[in-house]
């Protein structure tokens, strides 16, 4: 049975860790992917919770590159200069937490770390944290101080990775070496406070509802699932709110490295923070050249009403290796739909985006799911 992270994620991991993340503290806002009550983070879909020192750590609306679905992104401010990310990477089949699985994960994390240019592995061991076994993995490499890679600042990144059933729940912290010890101590405390259910809870008609960002929507119906499998090739250009995946009738022959995945349909809900106002037509004009540069053809371009707001509606078709992310490389005909709603909320300009990637043969059915979901969408604005 395959482990949660396998060999073919190593190159993706190195690529993502080398991406420079630019943090602007002008964008700091109270934003999370799940409900925050006082100092507690709770994700009802994945069935775990932990506490955060909210005097020191605040959610920040920045995009990050991970090997799974980011659940929350935290910063300890301009003085601490550290980034903490909690994310979940999933596999299609559930697997017991055995010594063999822990050893396999440890070895694969070591390969990911060694793929980063100039990296030095400082530790890689199994510990018991919050009553569960976890991989404690640390690597030091040139970076930016808040990301591995992309600079020359000596930077350290630590993973506390908890395998459970089909999931790997990861607390990750990154900081410049001279800022790292205090940041790691705080994130370690978050992980030690965590409580986990033994498996993902079953929820009836789950919704995303966050008053702080004025956004609510009902999850897409079955066969869509929260998160997804083999997300290493799926990088979202914004602050992720939710990711969903659905099986494909044609993608069982589409492989990523040495694996085959049938969950090639991907739907992301995220936000962008451009710092100024854009109209839907301006977003169309800006988006089309970048997408067509991959060889994709525009099938639909329009300004439509979505949730009572004017929205960009842009559908393109091109090629990919799996049908799950339009790259211009590969032999799988792939459609990509962008729905972008610019607005002002709490005095700030932002864009709410839904991004659907699907093998072209699946698109007609999957876009109907998205359209049904959008009928439940509520977007507040000033």
C-alpha positions as a printed NumPy array, in Angstrom:
array([[  0.   ,   0.   ,   0.   ],
       [  1.393,   3.433,  -0.895],
       [  2.345,   5.789,   1.895],
       [  0.984,   9.297,   2.179],
       [  4.053,  10.876,   0.581],
       [  5.819,   8.82 ,  -2.057],
       [  8.801,   9.129,  -4.333],
       [  7.116,  11.074,  -7.091],
       [  6.344,  13.964,  -4.741],
       [ 10.008,  14.669,  -4.131],
       [ 10.531,  16.845,  -7.201],
       [  7.249,  18.673,  -6.521],
       [  8.3  ,  19.182,  -2.92 ],
       [ 11.629,  20.649,  -3.922],
       [  9.945,  22.916,  -6.462],
       [  7.378,  24.207,  -3.984],
       [  9.889,  24.719,  -1.195],
       [ 11.989,  26.829,  -3.555],
       [  9.092,  29.195,  -4.24 ],
       [  9.638,  32.52 ,  -2.554],
       [  6.721,  33.725,  -0.476],
       [  6.467,  37.503,  -0.105],
       [  4.704,  38.497,   3.102],
       [  3.126,  41.935,   3.369],
       [  1.963,  42.732,   6.885],
       [ -0.327,  45.365,   5.369],
       [ -2.489,  42.41 ,   4.348],
       [ -2.757,  40.864,   7.804],
       [ -6.388,  40.112,   8.596],
       [ -8.333,  37.646,  10.683],
       [ -8.783,  34.967,   8.055],
       [ -8.781,  31.203,   8.446],
       [-10.01 ,  28.18 ,   6.574],
       [-12.111,  26.99 ,   9.509],
       [-13.902,  28.464,  12.482],
       [-11.706,  30.192,  15.071],
       [-13.243,  30.66 ,  18.485],
       [-11.069,  32.494,  21.019],
       [ -7.709,  30.712,  20.7  ],
       [ -8.996,  27.43 ,  19.284],
       [ -8.687,  26.235,  15.724],
       [-11.182,  23.51 ,  14.813],
       [-11.554,  21.79 ,  11.47 ],
       [-14.812,  19.798,  11.537],
       [-14.103,  17.977,   8.268],
       [-10.762,  16.547,   9.293],
       [-11.734,  16.09 ,  12.943],
       [ -8.98 ,  17.769,  14.886],
       [ -8.417,  20.932,  16.888],
       [ -5.583,  22.799,  18.543],
       [ -4.998,  26.027,  20.427],
       [ -3.092,  29.078,  19.24 ],
       [ -1.512,  31.887,  21.251],
       [ -3.454,  34.579,  19.438],
       [ -1.505,  37.333,  21.178],
       [  1.522,  36.223,  19.181],
       [  0.238,  34.355,  16.101],
       [ -2.343,  35.688,  13.638],
       [ -3.809,  34.164,  10.476],
       [ -2.462,  35.905,   7.372],
       [ -3.974,  35.955,   3.861],
       [ -0.972,  34.841,   1.831],
       [ -0.6  ,  31.956,  -0.627],
       [  1.683,  29.128,   0.398],
       [  2.948,  26.071,  -1.471],
       [  2.53 ,  22.811,   0.429],
       [  2.219,  19.116,  -0.359],
       [ -1.462,  19.098,   0.624],
       [ -4.44 ,  21.292,   1.511],
       [ -3.401,  24.25 ,   3.691],
       [ -5.879,  24.688,   6.547],
       [ -4.479,  27.817,   8.133],
       [ -1.46 ,  30.069,   7.641],
       [ -0.125,  31.952,  10.674],
       [  2.535,  34.608,  11.246],
       [  4.018,  35.943,  14.469],
       [  4.36 ,  39.401,  12.955],
       [  7.177,  41.542,  11.584],
       [  9.3  ,  41.116,  14.716],
       [  9.126,  37.322,  14.822],
       [  9.275,  36.905,  11.034],
       [  8.103,  33.305,  10.971],
       [  5.404,  31.446,   9.047],
       [  3.471,  28.454,  10.392],
       [  1.264,  26.343,   8.132],
       [ -1.061,  23.533,   9.134],
       [ -1.93 ,  21.326,   6.182],
       [ -3.331,  17.899,   5.371],
       [ -2.094,  15.534,   2.697],
       [ -4.339,  12.583,   1.935],
       [ -4.172,   9.227,   0.249],
       [ -7.045,   7.307,  -1.294],
       [ -6.882,   4.306,   1.044],
       [ -6.773,   4.322,   4.824],
       [ -3.695,   2.808,   6.438],
       [ -2.827,   1.883,  10.024],
       [ -0.082,   3.827,  11.784],
       [  2.564,   1.114,  11.973],
       [  6.303,   1.273,  12.483],
       [  6.705,   0.427,   8.812],
       [  4.528,   3.366,   7.761],
       [  6.415,   5.732,  10.065],
       [  9.757,   4.532,   8.722],
       [  8.591,   4.938,   5.132],
       [  7.339,   8.477,   5.787],
       [ 10.577,   9.396,   7.532],
       [ 12.64 ,   8.171,   4.592],
       [ 10.521,  10.053,   2.085],
       [ 10.663,  13.297,   4.05 ],
       [ 14.435,  12.909,   4.03 ],
       [ 14.372,  12.637,   0.225],
       [ 12.197,  15.756,  -0.041],
       [ 14.58 ,  17.675,   2.201],
       [ 17.69 ,  16.521,   0.352],
       [ 16.205,  17.689,  -2.954],
       [ 16.351,  21.335,  -1.811],
       [ 19.597,  22.982,  -3.047],
       [ 22.061,  23.498,  -0.212],
       [ 19.855,  21.72 ,   2.329],
       [ 21.15 ,  20.09 ,   5.485],
       [ 18.943,  17.701,   7.452],
       [ 19.181,  18.495,  11.154],
       [ 16.809,  15.862,  12.568],
       [ 14.445,  13.133,  11.422],
       [ 12.897,  10.972,  14.128],
       [  9.676,   9.532,  15.506],
       [  8.283,  11.201,  18.628],
       [  5.106,  10.875,  20.651],
       [  3.22 ,  14.186,  20.635],
       [ -0.346,  14.754,  21.838],
       [ -0.638,  11.04 ,  22.519],
       [  0.153,  10.125,  18.904],
       [  3.268,   9.132,  17.022],
       [  4.609,  11.815,  14.733],
       [  7.565,  12.376,  12.444],
       [  9.728,  15.261,  13.682],
       [ 11.724,  16.467,  10.688],
       [ 14.005,  19.536,  10.385],
       [ 15.999,  20.92 ,   7.481],
       [ 18.178,  24.031,   7.132],
       [ 18.86 ,  25.633,   3.752],
       [ 19.326,  29.023,   2.068],
       [ 16.009,  30.837,   1.844],
       [ 14.119,  34.037,   2.559],
       [ 13.635,  33.628,   6.306],
       [  9.996,  32.64 ,   5.788],
       [ 10.505,  30.103,   2.996],
       [ 13.092,  27.514,   2.03 ],
       [ 14.729,  28.554,  -1.247],
       [ 14.491,  31.824,  -3.152],
       [ 17.21 ,  33.635,  -1.187],
       [ 20.452,  33.387,   0.745],
       [ 19.2  ,  33.853,   4.314],
       [ 19.992,  30.788,   6.476],
       [ 16.486,  29.391,   7.038],
       [ 15.16 ,  26.435,   9.021],
       [ 11.931,  24.514,   8.445],
       [ 10.465,  21.926,  10.817],
       [  7.646,  19.449,  10.191],
       [  5.625,  17.716,  12.894],
       [  3.717,  15.179,  10.801],
       [  0.944,  13.02 ,  12.276],
       [ -0.192,  10.05 ,  10.131],
       [ -3.797,   8.975,  10.666],
       [ -5.816,   6.642,   8.458],
       [ -5.787,   8.201,   5.003],
       [ -4.37 ,  11.538,   6.174],
       [ -1.07 ,  13.108,   7.137],
       [ -1.7  ,  16.17 ,   9.335],
       [  1.317,  18.479,   9.351],
       [  2.348,  21.418,  11.543],
       [  5.103,  23.215,   9.629],
       [  7.117,  26.242,  10.787],
       [  9.702,  28.206,   8.822],
       [ 11.942,  31.01 ,  10.094],
       [ 15.39 ,  32.531,   9.729],
       [ 17.884,  30.625,  11.87 ],
       [ 18.21 ,  33.413,  14.448],
       [ 14.401,  33.563,  14.82 ],
       [ 13.715,  29.862,  14.622],
       [ 13.947,  28.586,  18.212],
       [ 11.165,  30.823,  19.553],
       [  8.953,  30.131,  16.53 ],
       [  9.425,  26.373,  16.8  ],
       [  8.634,  26.404,  20.523],
       [  5.301,  28.119,  19.793],
       [  4.32 ,  25.77 ,  16.946],
       [  5.389,  22.756,  18.996],
       [  2.971,  23.959,  21.697],
       [  0.191,  24.117,  19.083],
       [  0.9  ,  20.519,  18.052],
       [  1.05 ,  19.343,  21.675],
       [ -2.369,  20.884,  22.299],
       [ -3.941,  19.035,  19.372],
       [ -6.722,  16.49 ,  19.788],
       [ -7.522,  14.109,  16.958],
       [-10.491,  11.973,  16.13 ],
       [ -9.507,   8.515,  14.898],
       [-10.923,   9.187,  11.426],
       [-12.597,  11.945,   9.465],
       [-16.095,  12.608,  10.852],
       [-19.066,  12.111,   8.543],
       [-20.936,  15.39 ,   7.984],
       [-24.332,  15.877,   6.34 ],
       [-24.364,  18.709,   3.771],
       [-21.343,  20.563,   5.192],
       [-20.944,  24.286,   4.573],
       [-18.164,  26.841,   4.623],
       [-19.275,  29.859,   6.644],
       [-16.892,  32.588,   7.819],
       [-18.373,  35.871,   9.031],
       [-14.931,  37.473,   9.237],
       [-14.564,  37.396,   5.457],
       [-18.27 ,  37.593,   4.614],
       [-18.466,  34.338,   2.708],
       [-20.598,  31.197,   2.939],
       [-21.316,  28.317,   0.572],
       [-22.54 ,  24.739,   0.711],
       [-19.952,  22.146,  -0.28 ],
       [-20.348,  20.572,  -3.734],
       [-22.383,  17.379,  -3.594],
       [-21.096,  13.818,  -3.976],
       [-18.893,  12.62 ,  -5.652],
       [-16.855,  15.624,  -4.51 ],
       [-14.768,  15.207,  -1.366],
       [-12.914,  17.706,   0.789],
       [ -9.202,  17.912,   0.008],
       [ -7.977,  15.303,  -2.392],
       [ -5.244,  12.908,  -3.354],
       [ -1.895,  13.611,  -5.005],
       [ -2.197,  17.391,  -4.717],
       [  1.496,  18.017,  -5.354],
       [  0.843,  19.248,  -8.908],
       [ -1.954,  21.604,  -7.873],
       [ -0.719,  25.02 ,  -6.717],
       [ -3.395,  27.649,  -6.114],
       [ -2.499,  31.313,  -6.838],
       [ -4.098,  32.734,  -3.71 ],
       [ -5.083,  32.173,  -0.091],
       [ -6.822,  28.804,  -0.02 ],
       [-10.209,  28.558,   1.685],
       [-11.159,  25.065,   0.511],
       [-10.026,  22.393,  -1.931],
       [-12.25 ,  19.615,  -3.251],
       [-11.659,  16.644,  -5.577],
       [-13.916,  14.312,  -7.531],
       [-13.205,  11.066,  -9.394],
       [-12.807,  11.028, -13.149],
       [-14.248,   8.513, -15.564],
       [-11.197,   8.831, -17.813],
       [ -8.258,   9.717, -15.585],
       [ -7.461,   6.222, -14.326],
       [ -4.812,   6.088, -17.03 ],
       [ -3.366,   9.466, -16.026],
       [ -0.389,   8.932, -13.784],
       [  1.686,  11.225, -11.613],
       [  5.128,   9.666, -11.328],
       [  4.613,   6.011, -10.43 ],
       [  1.025,   6.407,  -9.27 ],
       [ -2.378,   6.337, -10.843],
       [ -5.084,   8.604,  -9.493],
       [ -8.735,   8.665, -10.457],
       [ -9.42 ,  11.914,  -8.546],
       [ -8.43 ,  14.264, -11.35 ],
       [-11.29 ,  16.781, -11.004],
       [-10.152,  19.627,  -8.74 ],
       [-12.066,  22.611,  -7.374],
       [-10.452,  25.36 ,  -5.337],
       [-12.067,  28.256,  -3.491],
       [ -9.544,  30.952,  -2.637],
       [ -8.995,  34.685,  -2.263],
       [ -6.619,  37.161,  -3.838],
       [ -5.651,  40.549,  -2.392],
       [ -4.656,  42.869,  -5.248],
       [ -4.619,  46.078,  -3.204],
       [ -6.849,  47.962,  -5.641],
       [-10.172,  47.637,  -7.409],
       [-10.634,  45.54 , -10.539],
       [-13.708,  45.08 , -12.679],
       [-14.601,  41.606, -14.001],
       [-13.794,  42.822, -17.516],
       [-10.333,  43.961, -16.398],
       [ -9.752,  40.543, -14.848],
       [-10.693,  38.91 , -18.146],
       [ -8.298,  41.133, -20.066],
       [ -5.471,  40.349, -17.645],
       [ -6.122,  36.608, -17.399],
       [ -6.546,  35.543, -21.011],
       [ -2.96 ,  36.195, -22.256],
       [ -1.399,  34.132, -19.477],
       [ -3.688,  31.17 , -20.064],
       [ -3.411,  31.18 , -23.845],
       [  0.389,  31.316, -23.54 ],
       [  0.209,  27.652, -22.446],
       [ -1.454,  26.788, -25.749],
       [ -4.951,  26.811, -24.279],
       [ -7.929,  28.018, -26.301],
       [-10.635,  30.282, -24.907],
       [-14.054,  28.616, -25.012],
       [-16.088,  31.084, -22.94 ],
       [-15.356,  34.61 , -21.737],
       [-18.08 ,  36.579, -20.087],
       [-19.173,  38.782, -17.215],
       [-21.968,  37.037, -15.323],
       [-24.022,  37.508, -12.189],
       [-22.871,  35.171,  -9.415],
       [-24.345,  35.45 ,  -5.914],
       [-25.73 ,  38.864,  -6.837],
       [-22.308,  40.186,  -7.863],
       [-20.635,  40.796, -11.213],
       [-18.082,  38.054, -11.845],
       [-15.493,  37.083, -14.426],
       [-16.393,  33.791, -16.123],
       [-13.524,  32.353, -18.181],
       [-13.298,  28.822, -19.617],
       [-10.249,  27.571, -21.501],
       [ -9.183,  24.185, -22.834],
       [ -5.665,  22.86 , -23.18 ],
       [ -3.448,  19.925, -22.262],
       [ -2.157,  18.431, -19.029],
       [ -0.678,  15.175, -17.771],
       [ -3.541,  14.264, -15.453],
       [ -6.509,  16.501, -16.233],
       [ -6.185,  18.076, -12.799],
       [ -4.15 ,  21.19 , -13.595],
       [ -3.778,  22.996, -16.91 ],
       [ -0.052,  23.014, -17.724],
       [  0.222,  22.826, -21.512],
       [  2.21 ,  19.607, -21.117],
       [  0.816,  16.09 , -21.516],
       [ -1.848,  14.399, -23.579],
       [ -4.985,  14.77 , -21.447],
       [ -7.482,  17.304, -22.841],
       [ -8.231,  19.551, -19.861],
       [-10.697,  22.338, -19.21 ],
       [-10.136,  25.079, -16.674],
       [-12.903,  27.398, -15.462],
       [-12.207,  30.617, -13.55 ],
       [-15.012,  32.397, -11.689],
       [-13.708,  35.562, -10.032],
       [-15.785,  37.991,  -7.967],
       [-14.047,  41.305,  -7.174],
       [-15.401,  43.189,  -4.172],
       [-14.659,  45.55 ,  -1.286],
       [-15.104,  43.971,   2.148],
       [-14.354,  45.786,   5.405],
       [-12.732,  48.51 ,   3.352],
       [-10.309,  46.146,   1.591],
       [-10.202,  45.127,  -2.057],
       [-10.176,  41.37 ,  -2.597],
       [-11.273,  38.799,  -5.157],
       [-13.186,  35.605,  -4.347],
       [-12.171,  32.922,  -6.858],
       [-13.494,  29.478,  -7.776],
       [-11.144,  27.47 ,  -9.993],
       [-12.296,  24.213, -11.603],
       [ -9.883,  21.862, -13.383],
       [-11.325,  18.785, -15.094],
       [-10.522,  16.354, -17.877],
       [-12.555,  17.637, -20.816],
       [-14.626,  14.445, -20.901],
       [-15.736,  15.081, -17.295],
       [-16.32 ,  18.813, -17.579],
       [-20.031,  18.876, -18.5  ],
       [-21.01 ,  16.908, -15.391],
       [-18.599,  18.639, -13.029],
       [-19.508,  22.179, -14.068],
       [-23.145,  21.361, -13.258],
       [-21.977,  20.509,  -9.721],
       [-20.2  ,  23.839,  -9.48 ],
       [-23.191,  25.785, -10.801],
       [-25.437,  24.11 ,  -8.201],
       [-22.94 ,  25.001,  -5.506],
       [-22.822,  28.635,  -6.628],
       [-26.575,  28.92 ,  -6.108],
       [-25.875,  28.593,  -2.351],
       [-23.055,  31.151,  -2.372],
       [-23.37 ,  34.323,  -0.285],
       [-20.744,  37.031,  -0.725],
       [-20.905,  40.148,   1.434],
       [-19.484,  43.494,   0.305],
       [-19.36 ,  47.075,   1.513]])
